[in-house]
XYZ file of C-alpha atoms in Angstrom:
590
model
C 121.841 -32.492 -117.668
C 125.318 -33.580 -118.899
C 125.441 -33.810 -122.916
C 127.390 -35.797 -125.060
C 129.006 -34.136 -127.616
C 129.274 -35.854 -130.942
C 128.445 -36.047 -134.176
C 126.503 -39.091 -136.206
C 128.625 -40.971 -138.595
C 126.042 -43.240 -139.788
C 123.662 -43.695 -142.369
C 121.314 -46.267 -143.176
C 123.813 -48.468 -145.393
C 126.481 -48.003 -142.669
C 124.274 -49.575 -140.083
C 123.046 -51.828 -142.317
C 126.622 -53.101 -143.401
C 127.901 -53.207 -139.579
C 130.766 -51.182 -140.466
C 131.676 -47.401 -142.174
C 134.355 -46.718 -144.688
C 136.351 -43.845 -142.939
C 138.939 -41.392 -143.712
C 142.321 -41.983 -142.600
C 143.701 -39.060 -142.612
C 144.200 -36.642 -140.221
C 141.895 -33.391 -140.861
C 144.572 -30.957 -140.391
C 147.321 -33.247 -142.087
C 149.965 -30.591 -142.079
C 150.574 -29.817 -137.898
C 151.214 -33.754 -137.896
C 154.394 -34.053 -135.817
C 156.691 -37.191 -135.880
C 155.929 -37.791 -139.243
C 152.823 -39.272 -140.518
C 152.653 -42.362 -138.056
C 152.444 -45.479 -139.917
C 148.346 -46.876 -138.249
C 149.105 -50.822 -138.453
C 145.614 -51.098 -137.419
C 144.120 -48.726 -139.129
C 139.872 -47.118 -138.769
C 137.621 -49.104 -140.723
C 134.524 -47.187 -139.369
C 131.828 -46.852 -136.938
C 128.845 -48.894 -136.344
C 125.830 -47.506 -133.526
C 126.441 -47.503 -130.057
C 127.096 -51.633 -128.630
C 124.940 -51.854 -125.448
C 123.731 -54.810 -123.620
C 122.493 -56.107 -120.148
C 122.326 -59.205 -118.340
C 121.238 -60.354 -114.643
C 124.016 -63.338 -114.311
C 126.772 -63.322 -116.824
C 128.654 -61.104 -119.498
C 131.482 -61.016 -122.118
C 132.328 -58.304 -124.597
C 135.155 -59.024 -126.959
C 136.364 -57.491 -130.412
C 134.278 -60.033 -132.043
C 130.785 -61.723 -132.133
C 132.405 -64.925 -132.548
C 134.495 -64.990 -129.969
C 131.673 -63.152 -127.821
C 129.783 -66.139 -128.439
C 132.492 -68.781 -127.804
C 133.042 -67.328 -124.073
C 128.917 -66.905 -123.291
C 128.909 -70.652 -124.146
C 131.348 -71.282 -121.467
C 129.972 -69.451 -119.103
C 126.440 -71.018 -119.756
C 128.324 -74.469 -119.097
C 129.002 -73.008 -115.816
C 132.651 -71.915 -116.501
C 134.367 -69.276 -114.737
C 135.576 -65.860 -116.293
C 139.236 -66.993 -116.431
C 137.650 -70.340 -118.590
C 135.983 -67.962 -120.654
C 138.506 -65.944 -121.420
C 140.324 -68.437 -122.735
C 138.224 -69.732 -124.964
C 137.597 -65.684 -126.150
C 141.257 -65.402 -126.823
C 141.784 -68.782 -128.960
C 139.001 -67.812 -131.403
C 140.200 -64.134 -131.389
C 143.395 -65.776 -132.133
C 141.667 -67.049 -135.403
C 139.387 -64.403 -136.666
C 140.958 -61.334 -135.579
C 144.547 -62.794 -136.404
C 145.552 -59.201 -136.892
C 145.555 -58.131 -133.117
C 146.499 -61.321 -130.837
C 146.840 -64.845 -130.851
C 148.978 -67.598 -129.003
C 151.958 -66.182 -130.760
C 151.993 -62.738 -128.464
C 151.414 -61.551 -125.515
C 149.027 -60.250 -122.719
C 148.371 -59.197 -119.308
C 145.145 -60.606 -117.538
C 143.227 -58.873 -114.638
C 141.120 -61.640 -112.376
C 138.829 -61.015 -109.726
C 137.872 -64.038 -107.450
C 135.053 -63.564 -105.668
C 135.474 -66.220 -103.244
C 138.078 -64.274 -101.496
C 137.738 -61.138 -102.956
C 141.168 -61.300 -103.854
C 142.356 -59.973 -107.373
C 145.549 -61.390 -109.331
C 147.108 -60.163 -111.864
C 148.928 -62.643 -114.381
C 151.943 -61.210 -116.645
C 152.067 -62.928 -120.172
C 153.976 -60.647 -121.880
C 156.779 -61.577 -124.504
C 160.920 -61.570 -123.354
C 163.761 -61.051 -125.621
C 165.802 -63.433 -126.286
C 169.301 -64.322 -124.222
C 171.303 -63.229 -127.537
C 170.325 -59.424 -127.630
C 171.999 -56.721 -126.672
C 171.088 -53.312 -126.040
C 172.038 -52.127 -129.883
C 169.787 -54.358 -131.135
C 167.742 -51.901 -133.114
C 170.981 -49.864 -133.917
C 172.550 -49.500 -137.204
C 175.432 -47.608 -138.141
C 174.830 -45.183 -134.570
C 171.069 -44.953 -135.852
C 167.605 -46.486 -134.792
C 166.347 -49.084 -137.419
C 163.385 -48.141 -139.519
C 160.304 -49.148 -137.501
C 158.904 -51.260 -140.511
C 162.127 -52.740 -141.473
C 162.621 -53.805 -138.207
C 159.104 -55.400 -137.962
C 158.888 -57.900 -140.686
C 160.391 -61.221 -140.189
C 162.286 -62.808 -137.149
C 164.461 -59.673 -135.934
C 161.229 -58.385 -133.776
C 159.694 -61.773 -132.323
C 159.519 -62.317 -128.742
C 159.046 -65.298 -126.884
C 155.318 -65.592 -126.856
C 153.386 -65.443 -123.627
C 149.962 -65.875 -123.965
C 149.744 -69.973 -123.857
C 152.041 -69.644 -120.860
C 149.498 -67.120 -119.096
C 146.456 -68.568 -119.420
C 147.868 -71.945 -118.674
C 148.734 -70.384 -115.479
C 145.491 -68.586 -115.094
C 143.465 -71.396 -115.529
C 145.294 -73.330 -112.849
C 144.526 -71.156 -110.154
C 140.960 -69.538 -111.229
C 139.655 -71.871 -113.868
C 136.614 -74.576 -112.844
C 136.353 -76.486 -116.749
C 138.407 -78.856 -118.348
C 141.026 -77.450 -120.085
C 140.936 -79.382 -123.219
C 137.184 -78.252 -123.113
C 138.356 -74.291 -123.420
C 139.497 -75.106 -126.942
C 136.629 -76.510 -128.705
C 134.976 -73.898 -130.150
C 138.098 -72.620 -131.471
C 138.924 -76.156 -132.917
C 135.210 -76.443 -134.526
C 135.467 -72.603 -136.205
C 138.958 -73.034 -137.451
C 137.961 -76.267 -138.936
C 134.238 -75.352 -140.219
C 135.611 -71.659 -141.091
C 134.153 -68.079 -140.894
C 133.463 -65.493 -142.957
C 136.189 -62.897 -143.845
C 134.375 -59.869 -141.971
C 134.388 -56.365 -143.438
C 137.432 -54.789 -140.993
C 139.317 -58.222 -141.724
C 139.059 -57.671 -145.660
C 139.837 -53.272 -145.065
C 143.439 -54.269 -143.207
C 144.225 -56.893 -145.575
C 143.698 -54.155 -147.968
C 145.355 -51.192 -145.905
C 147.909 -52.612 -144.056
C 151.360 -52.328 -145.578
C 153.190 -55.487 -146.439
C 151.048 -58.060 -144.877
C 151.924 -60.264 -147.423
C 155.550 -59.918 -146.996
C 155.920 -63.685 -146.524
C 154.700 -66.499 -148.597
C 152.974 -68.676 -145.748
C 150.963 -65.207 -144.790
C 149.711 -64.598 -148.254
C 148.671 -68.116 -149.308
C 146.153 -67.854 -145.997
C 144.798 -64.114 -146.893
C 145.133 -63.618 -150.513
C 143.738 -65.053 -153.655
C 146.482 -66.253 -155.981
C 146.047 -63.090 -158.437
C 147.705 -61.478 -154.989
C 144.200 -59.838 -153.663
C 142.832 -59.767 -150.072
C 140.214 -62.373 -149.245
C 136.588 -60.425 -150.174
C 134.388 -60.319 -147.531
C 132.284 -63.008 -146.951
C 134.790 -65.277 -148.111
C 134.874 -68.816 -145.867
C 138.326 -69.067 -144.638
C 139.515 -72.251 -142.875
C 142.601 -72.806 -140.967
C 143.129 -76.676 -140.411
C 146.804 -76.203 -139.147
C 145.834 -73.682 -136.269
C 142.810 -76.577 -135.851
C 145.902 -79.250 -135.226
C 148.073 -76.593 -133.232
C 144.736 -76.388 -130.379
C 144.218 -79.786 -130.262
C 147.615 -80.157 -129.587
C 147.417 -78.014 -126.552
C 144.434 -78.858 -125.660
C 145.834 -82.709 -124.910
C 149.089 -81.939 -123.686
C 148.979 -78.217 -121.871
C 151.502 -75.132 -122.478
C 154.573 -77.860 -122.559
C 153.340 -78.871 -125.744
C 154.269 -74.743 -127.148
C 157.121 -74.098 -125.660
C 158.781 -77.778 -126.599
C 158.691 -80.047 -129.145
C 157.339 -79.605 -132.677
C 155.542 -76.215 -132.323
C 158.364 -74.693 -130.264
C 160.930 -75.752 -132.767
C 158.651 -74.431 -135.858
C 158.698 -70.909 -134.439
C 161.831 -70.925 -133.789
C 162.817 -72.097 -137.441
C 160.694 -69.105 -138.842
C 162.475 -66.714 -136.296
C 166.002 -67.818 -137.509
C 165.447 -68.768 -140.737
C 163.553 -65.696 -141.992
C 165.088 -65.325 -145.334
C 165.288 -61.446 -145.164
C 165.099 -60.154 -141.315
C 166.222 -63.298 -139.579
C 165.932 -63.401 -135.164
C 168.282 -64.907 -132.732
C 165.836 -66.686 -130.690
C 166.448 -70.178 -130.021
C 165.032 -73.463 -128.302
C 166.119 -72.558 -124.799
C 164.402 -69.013 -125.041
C 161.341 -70.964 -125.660
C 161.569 -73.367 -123.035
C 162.723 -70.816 -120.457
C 160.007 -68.988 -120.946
C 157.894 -68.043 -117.390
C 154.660 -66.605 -116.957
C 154.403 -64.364 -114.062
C 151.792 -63.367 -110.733
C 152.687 -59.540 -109.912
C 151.041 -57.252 -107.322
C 148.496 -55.305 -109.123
C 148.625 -51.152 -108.585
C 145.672 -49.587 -107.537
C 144.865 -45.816 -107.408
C 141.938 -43.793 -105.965
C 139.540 -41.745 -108.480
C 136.739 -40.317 -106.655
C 134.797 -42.831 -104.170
C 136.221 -45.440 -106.402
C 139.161 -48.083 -106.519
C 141.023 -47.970 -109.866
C 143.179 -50.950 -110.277
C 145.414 -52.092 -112.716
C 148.382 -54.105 -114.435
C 151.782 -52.944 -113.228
C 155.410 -53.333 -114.953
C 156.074 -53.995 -117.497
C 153.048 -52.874 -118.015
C 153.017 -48.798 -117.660
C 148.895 -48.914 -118.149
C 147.639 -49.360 -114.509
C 150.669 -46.382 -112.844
C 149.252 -43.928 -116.093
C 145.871 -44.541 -116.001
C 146.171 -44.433 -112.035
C 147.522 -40.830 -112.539
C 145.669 -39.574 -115.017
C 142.701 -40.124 -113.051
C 144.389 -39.596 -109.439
C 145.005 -35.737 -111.195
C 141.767 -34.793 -112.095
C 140.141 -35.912 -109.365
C 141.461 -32.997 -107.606
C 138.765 -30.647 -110.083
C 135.312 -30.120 -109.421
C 134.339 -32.389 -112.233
C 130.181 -32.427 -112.101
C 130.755 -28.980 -113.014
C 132.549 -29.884 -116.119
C 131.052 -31.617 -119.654
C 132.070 -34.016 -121.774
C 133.358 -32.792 -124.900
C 133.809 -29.450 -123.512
C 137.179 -27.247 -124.156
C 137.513 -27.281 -120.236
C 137.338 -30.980 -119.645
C 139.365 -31.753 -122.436
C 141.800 -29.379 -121.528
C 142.548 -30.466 -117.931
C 142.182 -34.255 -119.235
C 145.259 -33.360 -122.022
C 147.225 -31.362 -119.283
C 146.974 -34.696 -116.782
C 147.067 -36.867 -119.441
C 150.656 -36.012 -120.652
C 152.228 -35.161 -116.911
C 151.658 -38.718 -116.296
C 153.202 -39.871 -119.647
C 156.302 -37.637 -118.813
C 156.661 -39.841 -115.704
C 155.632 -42.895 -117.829
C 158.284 -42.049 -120.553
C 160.887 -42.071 -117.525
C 160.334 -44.657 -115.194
C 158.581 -47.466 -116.508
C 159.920 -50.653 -117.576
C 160.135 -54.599 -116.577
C 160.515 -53.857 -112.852
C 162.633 -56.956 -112.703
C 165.415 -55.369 -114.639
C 164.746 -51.685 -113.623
C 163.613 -50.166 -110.291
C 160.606 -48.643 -111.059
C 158.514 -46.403 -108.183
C 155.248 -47.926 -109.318
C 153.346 -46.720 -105.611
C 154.852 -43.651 -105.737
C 153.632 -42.671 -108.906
C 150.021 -43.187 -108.267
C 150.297 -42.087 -104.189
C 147.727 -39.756 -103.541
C 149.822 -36.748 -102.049
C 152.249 -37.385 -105.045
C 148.980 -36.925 -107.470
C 147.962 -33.743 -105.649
C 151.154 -32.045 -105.855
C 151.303 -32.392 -109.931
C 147.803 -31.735 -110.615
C 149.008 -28.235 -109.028
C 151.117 -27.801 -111.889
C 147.922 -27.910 -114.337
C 146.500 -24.441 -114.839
C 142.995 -23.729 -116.004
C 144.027 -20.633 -117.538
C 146.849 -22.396 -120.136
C 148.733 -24.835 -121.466
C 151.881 -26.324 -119.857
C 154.857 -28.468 -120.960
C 155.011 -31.433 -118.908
C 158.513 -32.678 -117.467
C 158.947 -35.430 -114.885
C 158.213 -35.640 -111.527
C 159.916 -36.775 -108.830
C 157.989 -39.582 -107.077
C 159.229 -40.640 -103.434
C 160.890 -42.257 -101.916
C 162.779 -42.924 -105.455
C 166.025 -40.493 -105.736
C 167.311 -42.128 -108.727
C 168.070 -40.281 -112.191
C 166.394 -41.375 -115.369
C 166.056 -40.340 -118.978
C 162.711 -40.033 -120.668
C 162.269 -42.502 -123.870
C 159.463 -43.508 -126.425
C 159.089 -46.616 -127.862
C 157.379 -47.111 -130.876
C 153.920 -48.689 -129.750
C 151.386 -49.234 -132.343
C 147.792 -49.289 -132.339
C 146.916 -52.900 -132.615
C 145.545 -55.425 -129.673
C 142.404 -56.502 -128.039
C 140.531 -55.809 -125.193
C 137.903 -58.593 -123.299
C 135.984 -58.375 -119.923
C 133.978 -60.727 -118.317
C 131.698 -61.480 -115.475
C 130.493 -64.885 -114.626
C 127.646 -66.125 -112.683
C 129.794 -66.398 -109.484
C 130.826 -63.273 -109.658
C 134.551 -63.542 -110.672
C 135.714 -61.111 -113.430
C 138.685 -61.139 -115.870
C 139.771 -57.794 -117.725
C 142.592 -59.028 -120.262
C 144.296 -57.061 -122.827
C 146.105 -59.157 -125.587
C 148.644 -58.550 -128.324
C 150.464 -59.420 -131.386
C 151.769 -55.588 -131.615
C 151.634 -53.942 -135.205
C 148.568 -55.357 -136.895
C 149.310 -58.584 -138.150
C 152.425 -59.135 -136.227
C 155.890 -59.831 -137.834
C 153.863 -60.979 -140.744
C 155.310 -64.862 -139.922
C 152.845 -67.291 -140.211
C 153.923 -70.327 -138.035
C 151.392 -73.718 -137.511
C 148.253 -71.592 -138.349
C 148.732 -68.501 -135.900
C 150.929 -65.284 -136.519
C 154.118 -64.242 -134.247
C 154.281 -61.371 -133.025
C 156.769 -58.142 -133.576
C 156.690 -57.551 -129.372
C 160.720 -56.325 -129.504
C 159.883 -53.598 -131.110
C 158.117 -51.803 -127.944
C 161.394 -51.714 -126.709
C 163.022 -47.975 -127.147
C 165.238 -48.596 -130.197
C 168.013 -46.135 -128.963
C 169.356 -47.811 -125.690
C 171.340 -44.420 -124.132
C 170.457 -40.576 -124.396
C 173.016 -38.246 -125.560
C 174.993 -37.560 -122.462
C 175.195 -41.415 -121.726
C 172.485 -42.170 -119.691
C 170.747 -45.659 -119.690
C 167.131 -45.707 -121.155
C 164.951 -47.784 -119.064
C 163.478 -49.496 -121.194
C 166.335 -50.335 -123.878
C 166.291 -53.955 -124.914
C 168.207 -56.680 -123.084
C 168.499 -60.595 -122.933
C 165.120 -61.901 -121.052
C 163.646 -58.904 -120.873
C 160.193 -57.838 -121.123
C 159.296 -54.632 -123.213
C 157.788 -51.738 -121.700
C 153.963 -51.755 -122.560
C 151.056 -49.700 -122.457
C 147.700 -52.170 -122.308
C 145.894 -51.470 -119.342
C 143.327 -53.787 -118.189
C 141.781 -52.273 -115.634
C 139.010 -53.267 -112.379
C 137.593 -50.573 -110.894
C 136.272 -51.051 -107.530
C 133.444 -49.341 -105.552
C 134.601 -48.160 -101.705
C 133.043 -50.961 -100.205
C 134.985 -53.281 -102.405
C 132.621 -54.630 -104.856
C 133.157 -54.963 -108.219
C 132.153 -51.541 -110.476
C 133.786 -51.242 -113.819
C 136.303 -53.473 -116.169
C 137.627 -51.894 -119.093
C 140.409 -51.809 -121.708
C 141.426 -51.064 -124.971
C 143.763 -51.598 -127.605
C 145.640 -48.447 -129.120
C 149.316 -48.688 -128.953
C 150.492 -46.000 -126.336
C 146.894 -44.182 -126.353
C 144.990 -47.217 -124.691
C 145.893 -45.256 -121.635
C 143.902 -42.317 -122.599
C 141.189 -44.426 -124.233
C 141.066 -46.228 -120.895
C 141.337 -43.369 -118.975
C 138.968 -41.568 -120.631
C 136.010 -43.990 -120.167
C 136.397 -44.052 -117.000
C 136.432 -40.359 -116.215
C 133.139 -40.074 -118.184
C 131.116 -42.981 -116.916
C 132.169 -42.689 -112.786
C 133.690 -39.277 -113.353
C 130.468 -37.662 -115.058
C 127.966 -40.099 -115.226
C 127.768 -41.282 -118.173
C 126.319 -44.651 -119.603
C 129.441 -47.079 -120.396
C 128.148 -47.832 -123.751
C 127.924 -44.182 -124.553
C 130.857 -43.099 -123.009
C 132.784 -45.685 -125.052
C 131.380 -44.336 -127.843
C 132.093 -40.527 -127.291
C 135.179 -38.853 -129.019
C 138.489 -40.077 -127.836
C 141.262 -37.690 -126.576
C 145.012 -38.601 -127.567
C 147.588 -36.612 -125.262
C 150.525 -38.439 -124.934
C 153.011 -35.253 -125.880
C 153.769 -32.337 -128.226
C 150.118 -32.496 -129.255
C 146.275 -32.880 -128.608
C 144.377 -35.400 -130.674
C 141.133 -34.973 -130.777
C 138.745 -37.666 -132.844
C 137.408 -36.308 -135.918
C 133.782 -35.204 -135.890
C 133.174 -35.780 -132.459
C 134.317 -32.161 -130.925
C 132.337 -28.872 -131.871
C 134.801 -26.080 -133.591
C 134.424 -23.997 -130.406
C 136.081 -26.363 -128.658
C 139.272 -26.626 -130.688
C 139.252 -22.939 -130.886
C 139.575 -22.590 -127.262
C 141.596 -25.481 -127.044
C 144.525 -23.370 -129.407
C 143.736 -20.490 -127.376
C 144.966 -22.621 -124.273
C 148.269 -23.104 -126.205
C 147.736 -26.546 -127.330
C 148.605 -27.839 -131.062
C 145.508 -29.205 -131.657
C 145.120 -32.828 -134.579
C 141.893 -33.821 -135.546
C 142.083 -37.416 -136.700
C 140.741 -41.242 -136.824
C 141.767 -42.309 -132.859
C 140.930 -46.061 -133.390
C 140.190 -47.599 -130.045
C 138.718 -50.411 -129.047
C 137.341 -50.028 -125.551
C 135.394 -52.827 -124.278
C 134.184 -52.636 -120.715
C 131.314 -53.967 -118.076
C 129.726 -51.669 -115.670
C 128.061 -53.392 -112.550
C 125.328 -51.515 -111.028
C 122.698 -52.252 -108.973
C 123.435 -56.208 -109.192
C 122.959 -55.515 -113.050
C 125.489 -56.292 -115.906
C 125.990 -53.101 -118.064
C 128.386 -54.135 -121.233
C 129.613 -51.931 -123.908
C 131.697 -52.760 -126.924
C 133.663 -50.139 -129.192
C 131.780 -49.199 -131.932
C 135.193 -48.504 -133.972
C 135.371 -52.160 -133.975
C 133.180 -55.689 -134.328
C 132.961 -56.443 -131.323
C 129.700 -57.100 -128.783
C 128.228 -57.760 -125.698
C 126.538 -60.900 -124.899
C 125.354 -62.220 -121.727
C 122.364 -63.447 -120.206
């Protein structure tokens, strides 16, 4: 019998309350390399495992209301990409923090009919008047958060763009219909939930700007209590916009040139973008990557997206150990998973970017005899630093580069009665965005995933340095996993800045890897090991574990990982959702 190893952080007023003041900080505070990273989404606590089943159709988003919004288009006999949509307008309005029509995201959807799965790219560009110093100052990198507030970090949004595109090819409803229950909440208003009211609270400098902290704050300068009915009749105006005139209506006319006045015209950080950025603005239908793990089908979104080639790895590597010998939670499991985990960021770190600036070897990195020959280079016995491999037939030199990803976004999946499916991670960036509040929604800070310092020492390019029309590197990772016949088995995502790959990863490799129930193996401690360090989630690993782990030779961090990992698991014709726990999100279906 397989055990899962973590402690309880509830108690009966937790439960009762939905939600569980946590601790920020890390529990060994001083091994904290890279200074103490700012969290612009940071923990607000833990409610029980989110489990729920259904015969004909699912959705589990990062909130009940916009769980219920896309259940209510399914029931009307909409597909998954209809539902989506509808998810991501009202997640647009009560979790403002994470995504919204002013980001980005990448969308996963299955058709059934043809059993053919598309990927669509909404991810933000830069606009035509950067250049690769962009984030430079005086032969430095900017200060993240100076760089983030106000118009220097928006991109040109994606999202309306997307879906628009989505629902043209996989969507059954009207589209005006898709907005309604956005329209009706952001004219009726919700209540201010707990984790709204804690980041409000938290967050540094959300209300940097004055249109931002009229909407959130009192006029004594405090965060909306919880509870609190908030109503936003200019993001009402903004859908019904759309909803009568399509995508046009955002990237011209009146909305288009009100973003770009708050870009330009910030009175502190002011952008470059302009009218034509917004009008030129494409979303985009890219091959999908897909790996093997096991008996299964792991596929996933591709550049400029790095999620689906790291995820691929991660899992392509330890397939190659005998894992139903191996435990969840365990020093030897977490080991190999840390050792895998951060020989696939080294090749992440080097070679991806927007492929259609960069050449990036996105089969090679996830080809099977590739995989096998660097899960050689992971020994049981210790730890390893990882360096780059060299994935063929690519002979081209690179230079490894972070970006500063932070742990905002949000993760849906959904399965309707035909059985299509949509995974679809979405964005704003840093929680709350670039803290500009334009027609009702919140832009987002997307530049700033772009690696600030454009050339390494000796001269060499970075692949993902900024440039005009360019999409930043990113790490969401909708995934679909499928089983060898090619059925549907698993969706799954998360939000968490560059460590949505290991939360992604992670759930996998417990639920098909070990067996595990997806709603509990959402729930068990997450695993952070994207370099120089493990991260282990506080209270969920026994001592012995990180005492073996340090004997290995890994630095070992003990701290809040803050995922939100919301996935469906299809088995035996039944619907199997789970929703993060970390979060306020659910499953509904019926």
């Amino acid at each position: 019998m397989r055990k899962l190893l973590f402690a309880s952080l509830l108690s009966a007023g937790a439960i009762s309350a939905g939600l569980l003041i946590a601790d920020p900080d890390t529990k060994n505070p001083g091994a904290v390399e890279r200074s103490e990273e700012i969290q612009p989404e940071v923990a607000t606590g833990r409610s029980e495992v989110k489990a729920a089943t259904a015969g004909e159709f699912m959705a589990v988003t990062a909130n009940p209301h916009a769980s219920e919004a896309a259940v209510s288009i399914l029931a009307r006999g909409g597909t998954a990409v209809d539902a989506a949509i509808a998810a991501q307008l009202v997640l647009g309005l009560v979790e403002p923090q994470s995504s919204g029509i002013g980001g980005g995201a990448f969308m996963l959807s299955y058709r059934a009919d043809d059993s053919s799965l598309h990927y669509y790219d909404g991810r933000e560009t830069a606009p035509a008047a950067v250049d690769e110093h962009y984030f430079m100052h005086d032969g430095e990198p900017r200060d993240f958060l100076k760089a983030v507030i106000g118009g220097y970090s928006v991109g040109v949004p994606g999202v309306v763009r997307m879906l628009e595109l989505a629902h043209q090819r996989d969507g059954k409803l009207p589209w005006a219909e898709l907005f309604a229950p956005a329209i009706a909440l952001a004219e009726q208003g919700f209540e201010v939930s707990p984790r709204l009211h804690q980041l409000l609270d938290r967050l540094p400098q959300v209300n940097a700007r004055p249109a931002i902290a009229s909407y959130f704050f009192t006029d004594d300068g405090e965060p909306l209590a919880v509870g609190t009915l908030l109503k936003n009749p200019d993001y009402a105006r903004t859908l019904r916009v759309l909803a009568g005139q399509g995508a046009d209506a955002f990237y011209e006319g009146e909305i288009a040139g009100a973003i770009v006045d708050a870009v330009r015209n910030d009175p502190v950080n002011p952008g470059v973008m302009t009218r034509a950025d917004m009008a030129a603005y494409q979303a985009k239908t890219r091959e999908p990557v897909c790996s093997e793990f096991l008996l299964y089908r792991v596929c996933g979104a591709s550049a400029p997206s790095s999620g689906g080639t790291t995820v691929g790895a991660i899992l392509g590597m330890l397939g190659q150990f005998p894992l139903d010998e191996l435990e969840a939670g365990s020093a030897e499991l977490t080991h190999l998973f840390a050792e895998a985990s951060e020989l696939a960021f080294a090749d992440r770190n080097t070679y991806s970017a927007d492929a259609d600036f960069v050449a990036v070897p996105t089969r090679a990195m996830v080809a099977p005899e590739y995989l096998v020959r660097r899960a050689k280079l992971i020994s049981a016995a210790e730890a390893s630093a990882a360096v780059p491999g060299k994935p063929k037939p690519f002979d081209g030199e690179r230079q490894p580069a972070d970006s500063p990803e932070k742990p905002n976004t949000s993760h849906l999946s959904i399965v309707d009665r035909y059985g299509n499916a949509v995974s679809m991670t979405t964005s704003i960036e840093t929680g709350f965005g670039s803290r500009l509040l334009v027609r009702g929604f919140l832009l987002n800070n997307q530049l700033t995933d772009f690696s600030f310092t454009p050339e390494r020492a000796d001269g060499q390019l970075v692949a993902n340095r900024v440039q005009p029309g360019k999409r930043p590197r990113s790490s969401m990772s909708p995934t679909i996993v499928f089983n060898r016949d090619g059925s549907l088995r698993l969706l799954v995502g998360s939000p968490g800045g560059s460590r949505i790959i290991d939360y992604t990863a992670r759930t996998i490799l417990y639920h098909l890897g070990l067996g595990m129930p997806v709603a509990e193996a959402i729930a068990a401690g997450n695993i952070g090991a994207i370099g120089h360090r493990v991260e282990l989630e506080s209270g969920f690993f026994p001592a012995e574990t990180v005492r073996k782990l340090e004997q290995l030779g890994h630095r070992v961090v003990e701290r809040n990982l803050n995922s939100g990992i919301h996935a469906i698991a299809l088995i035996d014709g039944e619907l199997h959702g789970g929703a993060d726990p970390r979060r306020e999100g659910s499953a509904v279906g019926e």
